[in-house]
Amino acid sequence: MIYFDNSATTKILPEVLSTYETVSQKIWGNPSSLHNFGENAWNLQEQARQQIAKLLGVKPSEIIFTSGGSEGDNWVIKGTAMAKHRFGKHIITTSVEHAAVKNAMEQLKDLGFDITYLPVDKQGRINPADVKAAIRPDTILVSIMAVNNEIGTIQPIKEVGEILKDYPNIHFMVDAVQAIGKGLDDQVFSDRVDFATFSGHKFHAPRGTGFVYFKTGRKLEPLIAGGGQERTLRSGTENTPGNVAMSKAIRLVKENEDSAVKREQAIKERIYDHLSKFDHVKLISGRDEGFASHVLCFAIVGVRGETIVHAFEDKDIYISTTSACSSKKHSEAGTLAAMKVPENVATSAVRISLGDQNTLEEADQFNKTFDELYAGFKKIIE
């Protein structure tokens, strides 16, 4: 089996699963309890928080545990709206955000907030000048993803941050779900970023884990109210086994980050160069440094994306249409529509998303399988 769908989810590492099981069975006290059993759980969780913070170069107090990327995105967006609505109701985001951001914005729109969706160029990238032009006296939040989940475009986070230094009262959020372990920490944690969201299952941690980087001095209203956990910012009994396992997953990913990124880029380039030889193939992702190393989007024009996915599945190779979160809706991808990709190309688009466990041998096998499938597809197209 070849698994090329790592942007949808990654396989939990055996060492991470072992940690999860051990903590679940031996340290299952409630971290909020006052007795020693609860204190042991609390101490272990705080060690996990400290390890994540150290690996990412931030303060432990700036790591707030959540259930994943969707919760993090919703919290920062709606928490900003609740905290700052008296000062304004204008938010700036892009036209290529993940559904967790886009749909949260639309909910606020129904409540009277004004959302500006920035356009993108043919590579799916915003122009920082458009951010500056969109800022108004009532702007309270700018939300821009670090890496696009559908085609891998890296957005100009640092450049936007430089612009926002002149507007210190505007919150700056980065959806960094696709950026962890991809050599992009200097972008995600540039000094003007106030909030960044992460999801554990994108880097070999258990599902239902995640965290938000929450810069000291900023303010959000809680999305989940309750017993006051996570400094009253995110109530609910903590997922101690999940959080501890997630901290181990990050450590393992960061230990091999440089070599993994180089290998992913080599795999991507080998497949990219092979696909570029075919008449009916449209390469949508780029192979240069403006795109993440692990995402490659392409189309066999004239063949529907789901047909391509299932054809590869029959050969025990797993890819996806452009976003797992919308792949069953049979609709044109939001990113490709924003890029003004023709509909016949967009409906044929599929995504390869690599992980640190993929190999060049798998790339060669993919290319060989592609040749076989393309011969059959070409007969249909022509």
Short mmCIF file of C-alpha atoms in Angstrom, two decimals:
data_model
loop_
_atom_site.label_atom_id
_atom_site.label_comp_id
_atom_site.label_asym_id
_atom_site.label_seq_id
_atom_site.Cartn_x
_atom_site.Cartn_y
_atom_site.Cartn_z
CA MET A 1 0.00 0.00 0.00
CA ILE A 2 1.14 3.54 -0.83
CA TYR A 3 -0.48 6.25 1.26
CA PHE A 4 -0.32 9.68 -0.39
CA ASP A 5 -3.14 11.37 1.57
CA ASN A 6 -1.24 12.78 4.54
CA SER A 7 -2.88 16.20 4.38
CA ALA A 8 -6.17 14.49 5.22
CA THR A 9 -4.71 12.59 8.17
CA THR A 10 -1.55 10.79 9.19
CA LYS A 11 -1.04 7.40 10.76
CA ILE A 12 -0.41 7.56 14.49
CA LEU A 13 3.19 6.54 15.21
CA PRO A 14 3.65 3.34 17.26
CA GLU A 15 5.68 5.23 19.89
CA VAL A 16 2.97 7.86 20.14
CA LEU A 17 0.24 5.25 20.47
CA SER A 18 2.24 3.52 23.20
CA THR A 19 2.48 6.78 25.12
CA TYR A 20 -1.26 7.35 24.75
CA GLU A 21 -2.05 3.87 26.02
CA THR A 22 0.36 4.11 28.96
CA VAL A 23 -0.98 7.45 30.16
CA SER A 24 -4.58 6.31 29.67
CA GLN A 25 -4.03 3.21 31.81
CA LYS A 26 -1.65 4.48 34.49
CA ILE A 27 -2.27 8.21 34.89
CA TRP A 28 -5.98 8.55 34.30
CA GLY A 29 -6.79 11.03 37.06
CA ASN A 30 -8.53 14.32 36.34
CA PRO A 31 -5.84 17.04 36.15
CA SER A 32 -8.20 19.41 37.97
CA SER A 33 -8.55 17.13 40.99
CA LEU A 34 -6.70 18.16 44.17
CA HIS A 35 -5.47 14.70 45.19
CA ASN A 36 -2.10 13.27 44.17
CA PHE A 37 -3.60 11.19 41.38
CA GLY A 38 -4.96 14.34 39.78
CA GLU A 39 -1.78 16.26 40.47
CA ASN A 40 0.28 13.60 38.70
CA ALA A 41 -1.91 13.97 35.61
CA TRP A 42 -1.64 17.77 35.78
CA ASN A 43 2.15 17.65 36.10
CA LEU A 44 2.48 15.31 33.15
CA GLN A 45 0.29 17.52 31.00
CA GLU A 46 2.31 20.60 31.95
CA GLN A 47 5.48 18.78 30.93
CA ALA A 48 3.84 18.14 27.56
CA ARG A 49 2.96 21.83 27.24
CA GLN A 50 6.53 22.83 28.09
CA GLN A 51 7.96 20.41 25.53
CA ILE A 52 5.73 21.71 22.74
CA ALA A 53 6.60 25.31 23.62
CA LYS A 54 10.33 24.59 23.68
CA LEU A 55 10.22 22.82 20.32
CA LEU A 56 8.35 25.73 18.74
CA GLY A 57 10.31 28.51 20.47
CA VAL A 58 7.41 30.02 22.43
CA LYS A 59 6.36 30.25 26.09
CA PRO A 60 4.52 27.35 27.76
CA SER A 61 1.76 29.75 28.78
CA GLU A 62 1.20 30.46 25.07
CA ILE A 63 0.16 26.86 24.29
CA ILE A 64 -3.56 26.18 24.82
CA PHE A 65 -4.75 22.62 24.21
CA THR A 66 -7.81 22.07 21.99
CA SER A 67 -9.47 19.20 20.13
CA GLY A 68 -7.93 20.11 16.77
CA GLY A 69 -7.74 22.59 13.93
CA SER A 70 -11.43 23.24 13.43
CA GLU A 71 -11.96 24.12 17.08
CA GLY A 72 -8.87 26.30 17.08
CA ASP A 73 -9.95 28.22 13.99
CA ASN A 74 -13.47 28.73 15.31
CA TRP A 75 -12.20 29.82 18.71
CA VAL A 76 -9.78 32.46 17.45
CA ILE A 77 -12.26 33.87 14.94
CA LYS A 78 -15.33 33.91 17.18
CA GLY A 79 -13.33 34.65 20.32
CA THR A 80 -11.91 37.74 18.63
CA ALA A 81 -15.38 38.78 17.51
CA MET A 82 -16.72 38.47 21.05
CA ALA A 83 -13.75 40.25 22.60
CA LYS A 84 -13.48 43.12 20.12
CA HIS A 85 -16.94 43.70 18.61
CA ARG A 86 -17.23 47.00 20.46
CA PHE A 87 -14.28 48.29 18.47
CA GLY A 88 -15.34 47.03 15.07
CA LYS A 89 -16.94 44.27 13.07
CA HIS A 90 -14.66 44.04 10.06
CA ILE A 91 -12.53 40.95 9.37
CA ILE A 92 -10.08 40.26 6.55
CA THR A 93 -9.36 36.76 5.28
CA THR A 94 -8.59 35.08 1.98
CA SER A 95 -10.73 33.38 -0.63
CA VAL A 96 -8.78 30.12 -0.26
CA GLU A 97 -9.14 29.32 3.45
CA HIS A 98 -10.09 25.93 4.89
CA ALA A 99 -13.80 25.40 5.51
CA ALA A 100 -13.24 25.74 9.28
CA VAL A 101 -12.25 29.36 8.70
CA LYS A 102 -14.59 30.14 5.83
CA ASN A 103 -17.72 28.77 7.50
CA ALA A 104 -16.91 30.45 10.81
CA MET A 105 -16.61 33.74 8.93
CA GLU A 106 -19.97 33.17 7.27
CA GLN A 107 -21.57 32.57 10.67
CA LEU A 108 -20.24 35.92 11.85
CA LYS A 109 -21.49 37.52 8.66
CA ASP A 110 -24.99 36.43 9.63
CA LEU A 111 -24.46 38.24 12.96
CA GLY A 112 -23.65 41.54 11.31
CA PHE A 113 -19.89 41.29 10.79
CA ASP A 114 -18.38 42.45 7.50
CA ILE A 115 -15.96 39.96 5.92
CA THR A 116 -13.46 40.92 3.21
CA TYR A 117 -12.25 37.92 1.17
CA LEU A 118 -8.96 38.73 -0.52
CA PRO A 119 -8.43 37.47 -4.10
CA VAL A 120 -5.51 35.26 -5.10
CA ASP A 121 -3.34 35.00 -8.18
CA LYS A 122 -2.95 32.01 -10.50
CA GLN A 123 -0.77 30.29 -7.90
CA GLY A 124 -3.36 30.71 -5.16
CA ARG A 125 -1.38 33.42 -3.38
CA ILE A 126 -2.62 36.71 -1.98
CA ASN A 127 -0.91 40.05 -2.56
CA PRO A 128 0.14 41.61 0.77
CA ALA A 129 -0.70 45.02 -0.68
CA ASP A 130 -4.33 43.89 -0.82
CA VAL A 131 -4.28 43.33 2.94
CA LYS A 132 -3.12 46.88 3.55
CA ALA A 133 -5.70 48.25 1.13
CA ALA A 134 -8.50 46.34 2.88
CA ILE A 135 -7.71 47.56 6.41
CA ARG A 136 -10.31 49.91 7.88
CA PRO A 137 -10.64 51.69 11.22
CA ASP A 138 -13.09 48.98 12.31
CA THR A 139 -10.88 46.00 11.30
CA ILE A 140 -10.37 43.64 14.25
CA LEU A 141 -8.87 40.49 12.70
CA VAL A 142 -6.76 39.32 9.76
CA SER A 143 -6.83 35.53 9.22
CA ILE A 144 -4.52 33.93 6.64
CA MET A 145 -3.53 30.27 6.33
CA ALA A 146 0.16 29.39 6.21
CA VAL A 147 -0.10 26.54 3.68
CA ASN A 148 -3.08 25.88 1.47
CA ASN A 149 -4.43 22.39 2.07
CA GLU A 150 -5.55 21.87 -1.55
CA ILE A 151 -2.56 22.94 -3.65
CA GLY A 152 0.19 23.69 -1.11
CA THR A 153 0.67 27.42 -1.72
CA ILE A 154 2.70 29.13 1.01
CA GLN A 155 1.13 32.48 1.84
CA PRO A 156 3.30 35.58 2.53
CA ILE A 157 2.79 35.56 6.30
CA LYS A 158 5.93 37.55 7.10
CA GLU A 159 5.09 40.28 4.61
CA VAL A 160 1.56 40.61 5.99
CA GLY A 161 3.02 40.72 9.49
CA GLU A 162 5.23 43.63 8.51
CA ILE A 163 2.18 45.55 7.31
CA LEU A 164 0.26 44.75 10.50
CA LYS A 165 3.04 46.15 12.70
CA ASP A 166 1.49 49.52 11.91
CA TYR A 167 -1.86 48.25 13.22
CA PRO A 168 -1.10 46.74 16.64
CA ASN A 169 -4.75 46.51 17.69
CA ILE A 170 -5.67 44.11 14.88
CA HIS A 171 -5.43 40.42 15.74
CA PHE A 172 -3.40 38.36 13.26
CA MET A 173 -4.30 34.66 13.06
CA VAL A 174 -2.54 31.96 11.03
CA ASP A 175 -4.12 28.58 10.30
CA ALA A 176 -0.94 26.51 10.52
CA VAL A 177 -2.53 23.06 10.35
CA GLN A 178 -0.65 22.12 7.16
CA ALA A 179 2.64 23.77 8.21
CA ILE A 180 3.85 21.68 11.15
CA GLY A 181 7.05 19.76 10.44
CA LYS A 182 7.45 21.40 7.02
CA GLY A 183 10.32 23.78 7.77
CA LEU A 184 8.05 26.81 8.05
CA ASP A 185 8.26 27.75 11.73
CA ASP A 186 9.96 31.05 10.97
CA GLN A 187 6.86 32.03 8.98
CA VAL A 188 4.27 30.76 11.43
CA PHE A 189 5.91 32.24 14.50
CA SER A 190 7.04 35.56 13.05
CA ASP A 191 6.86 38.22 15.72
CA ARG A 192 3.59 39.80 14.51
CA VAL A 193 1.52 36.58 14.50
CA ASP A 194 -0.85 36.59 17.48
CA PHE A 195 -2.54 33.20 17.09
CA ALA A 196 -1.72 30.00 15.21
CA THR A 197 -3.84 26.85 15.09
CA PHE A 198 -2.61 23.24 14.93
CA SER A 199 -4.15 19.78 14.64
CA GLY A 200 -2.50 16.68 16.11
CA HIS A 201 -3.65 14.13 13.56
CA LYS A 202 -1.75 15.97 10.83
CA PHE A 203 1.57 15.01 12.45
CA HIS A 204 1.07 11.44 13.72
CA ALA A 205 -0.73 12.31 16.97
CA PRO A 206 -4.16 10.96 17.98
CA ARG A 207 -7.26 12.47 16.43
CA GLY A 208 -9.08 14.87 18.68
CA THR A 209 -5.89 16.64 19.75
CA GLY A 210 -4.57 20.06 18.86
CA PHE A 211 -3.48 23.38 20.27
CA VAL A 212 -3.52 27.10 19.68
CA TYR A 213 -0.48 29.35 19.96
CA PHE A 214 -1.87 32.31 21.93
CA LYS A 215 0.54 35.24 22.13
CA THR A 216 1.01 36.79 25.55
CA GLY A 217 -0.91 40.04 25.92
CA ARG A 218 -3.64 39.23 23.43
CA LYS A 219 -7.23 38.54 24.43
CA LEU A 220 -9.90 36.11 23.26
CA GLU A 221 -13.23 35.26 24.77
CA PRO A 222 -13.63 31.53 25.45
CA LEU A 223 -15.55 29.51 22.89
CA ILE A 224 -16.21 26.74 25.43
CA ALA A 225 -17.29 27.86 28.90
CA GLY A 226 -17.27 25.51 31.86
CA GLY A 227 -14.93 24.51 34.67
CA GLY A 228 -12.17 26.97 33.86
CA GLN A 229 -9.50 24.63 32.48
CA GLU A 230 -6.67 25.99 30.33
CA ARG A 231 -6.62 29.27 32.30
CA THR A 232 -10.42 29.61 31.74
CA LEU A 233 -9.72 29.90 27.99
CA ARG A 234 -10.84 26.40 27.01
CA SER A 235 -12.98 24.60 29.54
CA GLY A 236 -13.58 20.87 29.62
CA THR A 237 -11.74 18.02 31.30
CA GLU A 238 -8.35 17.87 29.64
CA ASN A 239 -7.42 15.09 27.25
CA THR A 240 -4.25 14.30 29.16
CA PRO A 241 -3.29 11.11 27.25
CA GLY A 242 -3.90 12.83 23.93
CA ASN A 243 -1.98 15.96 24.87
CA VAL A 244 1.00 14.00 26.16
CA ALA A 245 1.01 11.78 23.08
CA MET A 246 0.78 14.87 20.86
CA SER A 247 3.84 16.40 22.52
CA LYS A 248 5.76 13.21 21.77
CA ALA A 249 4.58 13.27 18.15
CA ILE A 250 5.83 16.82 17.71
CA ARG A 251 9.21 15.90 19.20
CA LEU A 252 9.60 12.97 16.82
CA VAL A 253 8.55 15.04 13.80
CA LYS A 254 10.86 17.92 14.70
CA GLU A 255 13.84 15.60 15.21
CA ASN A 256 13.70 14.56 11.54
CA GLU A 257 12.16 17.67 10.03
CA ASP A 258 15.03 18.81 7.79
CA SER A 259 15.64 15.41 6.21
CA ALA A 260 11.89 14.74 5.87
CA VAL A 261 11.27 18.02 4.04
CA LYS A 262 14.14 17.34 1.63
CA ARG A 263 12.83 13.84 0.93
CA GLU A 264 9.27 15.06 0.42
CA GLN A 265 10.52 17.70 -2.01
CA ALA A 266 12.50 15.08 -3.93
CA ILE A 267 9.44 12.80 -4.13
CA LYS A 268 7.26 15.69 -5.25
CA GLU A 269 9.72 16.73 -7.96
CA ARG A 270 10.07 13.18 -9.27
CA ILE A 271 6.33 12.84 -9.67
CA TYR A 272 5.91 16.42 -10.94
CA ASP A 273 8.54 15.97 -13.64
CA HIS A 274 6.96 12.70 -14.74
CA LEU A 275 3.43 14.10 -14.92
CA SER A 276 4.62 17.11 -16.92
CA LYS A 277 5.26 14.82 -19.90
CA PHE A 278 1.57 14.02 -20.52
CA ASP A 279 -0.64 16.02 -22.86
CA HIS A 280 -3.85 15.81 -20.85
CA VAL A 281 -2.27 16.49 -17.46
CA LYS A 282 -2.57 19.95 -15.91
CA LEU A 283 -0.20 20.62 -13.01
CA ILE A 284 -1.82 23.03 -10.59
CA SER A 285 0.73 23.09 -7.76
CA GLY A 286 4.17 24.51 -8.36
CA ARG A 287 7.46 22.78 -7.54
CA ASP A 288 9.34 25.93 -6.44
CA GLU A 289 9.89 27.28 -2.92
CA GLY A 290 6.59 29.16 -3.04
CA PHE A 291 4.83 25.84 -2.48
CA ALA A 292 5.10 23.42 0.43
CA SER A 293 7.16 20.29 -0.12
CA HIS A 294 4.36 17.85 0.60
CA VAL A 295 1.39 18.85 -1.61
CA LEU A 296 1.00 18.25 -5.35
CA CYS A 297 -2.29 18.96 -7.09
CA PHE A 298 -2.85 17.95 -10.70
CA ALA A 299 -5.67 17.07 -13.08
CA ILE A 300 -6.12 14.61 -15.90
CA VAL A 301 -8.40 16.90 -17.85
CA GLY A 302 -11.50 15.10 -19.02
CA VAL A 303 -11.53 12.54 -16.19
CA ARG A 304 -13.41 13.33 -12.98
CA GLY A 305 -11.31 13.56 -9.85
CA GLU A 306 -13.19 10.82 -8.00
CA THR A 307 -12.65 8.48 -10.95
CA ILE A 308 -8.91 9.06 -10.74
CA VAL A 309 -8.92 8.51 -6.98
CA HIS A 310 -10.74 5.19 -7.26
CA ALA A 311 -8.55 4.03 -10.13
CA PHE A 312 -5.46 4.51 -8.00
CA GLU A 313 -7.22 2.92 -5.03
CA ASP A 314 -7.73 -0.21 -7.11
CA LYS A 315 -3.94 -0.30 -7.43
CA ASP A 316 -3.54 0.14 -3.64
CA ILE A 317 -2.39 3.76 -3.94
CA TYR A 318 -4.32 6.30 -1.90
CA ILE A 319 -4.66 9.91 -3.04
CA SER A 320 -7.62 12.28 -2.73
CA THR A 321 -9.61 14.95 -4.42
CA THR A 322 -8.41 18.39 -3.40
CA SER A 323 -9.73 18.42 0.18
CA ALA A 324 -10.80 15.50 2.32
CA CYS A 325 -13.21 17.81 4.16
CA SER A 326 -15.17 18.41 0.95
CA SER A 327 -14.26 15.42 -1.21
CA LYS A 328 -17.65 13.74 -0.84
CA LYS A 329 -19.62 16.82 -1.88
CA HIS A 330 -18.74 16.46 -5.58
CA SER A 331 -18.28 20.21 -5.92
CA GLU A 332 -15.62 22.37 -7.47
CA ALA A 333 -12.90 23.07 -4.91
CA GLY A 334 -13.01 26.49 -3.28
CA THR A 335 -9.31 27.18 -3.84
CA LEU A 336 -9.43 26.30 -7.52
CA ALA A 337 -12.53 28.40 -8.05
CA ALA A 338 -10.82 31.36 -6.36
CA MET A 339 -7.85 30.85 -8.68
CA LYS A 340 -10.25 30.92 -11.63
CA VAL A 341 -9.19 27.46 -12.74
CA PRO A 342 -11.57 26.37 -15.52
CA GLU A 343 -14.34 24.10 -14.26
CA ASN A 344 -13.34 21.19 -16.51
CA VAL A 345 -9.88 21.25 -14.89
CA ALA A 346 -11.15 21.80 -11.35
CA THR A 347 -13.52 18.84 -11.49
CA SER A 348 -10.61 16.65 -12.63
CA ALA A 349 -8.25 17.79 -9.89
CA VAL A 350 -6.70 15.39 -7.40
CA ARG A 351 -4.16 15.84 -4.63
CA ILE A 352 -1.08 13.92 -3.60
CA SER A 353 -0.02 14.82 -0.06
CA LEU A 354 3.21 13.40 1.25
CA GLY A 355 4.45 12.58 4.72
CA ASP A 356 7.76 11.93 6.41
CA GLN A 357 7.34 8.19 5.93
CA ASN A 358 6.99 8.25 2.14
CA THR A 359 9.89 7.20 -0.09
CA LEU A 360 11.32 7.77 -3.56
CA GLU A 361 10.59 4.12 -4.34
CA GLU A 362 6.92 4.88 -3.77
CA ALA A 363 7.20 7.80 -6.18
CA ASP A 364 8.59 5.47 -8.83
CA GLN A 365 5.77 3.00 -8.23
CA PHE A 366 3.23 5.82 -8.47
CA ASN A 367 4.70 6.96 -11.79
CA LYS A 368 4.64 3.43 -13.18
CA THR A 369 1.01 3.01 -12.11
CA PHE A 370 0.14 6.40 -13.56
CA ASP A 371 1.46 5.31 -16.95
CA GLU A 372 -0.81 2.27 -16.90
CA LEU A 373 -3.90 4.21 -15.84
CA TYR A 374 -3.27 7.12 -18.18
CA ALA A 375 -3.27 4.80 -21.19
CA GLY A 376 -6.82 3.77 -20.32
CA PHE A 377 -7.93 7.30 -19.47
CA LYS A 378 -6.54 8.61 -22.77
CA LYS A 379 -8.80 6.27 -24.73
CA ILE A 380 -11.81 7.67 -22.85
CA ILE A 381 -10.72 11.30 -23.30
CA GLU A 382 -10.06 10.96 -27.02
#
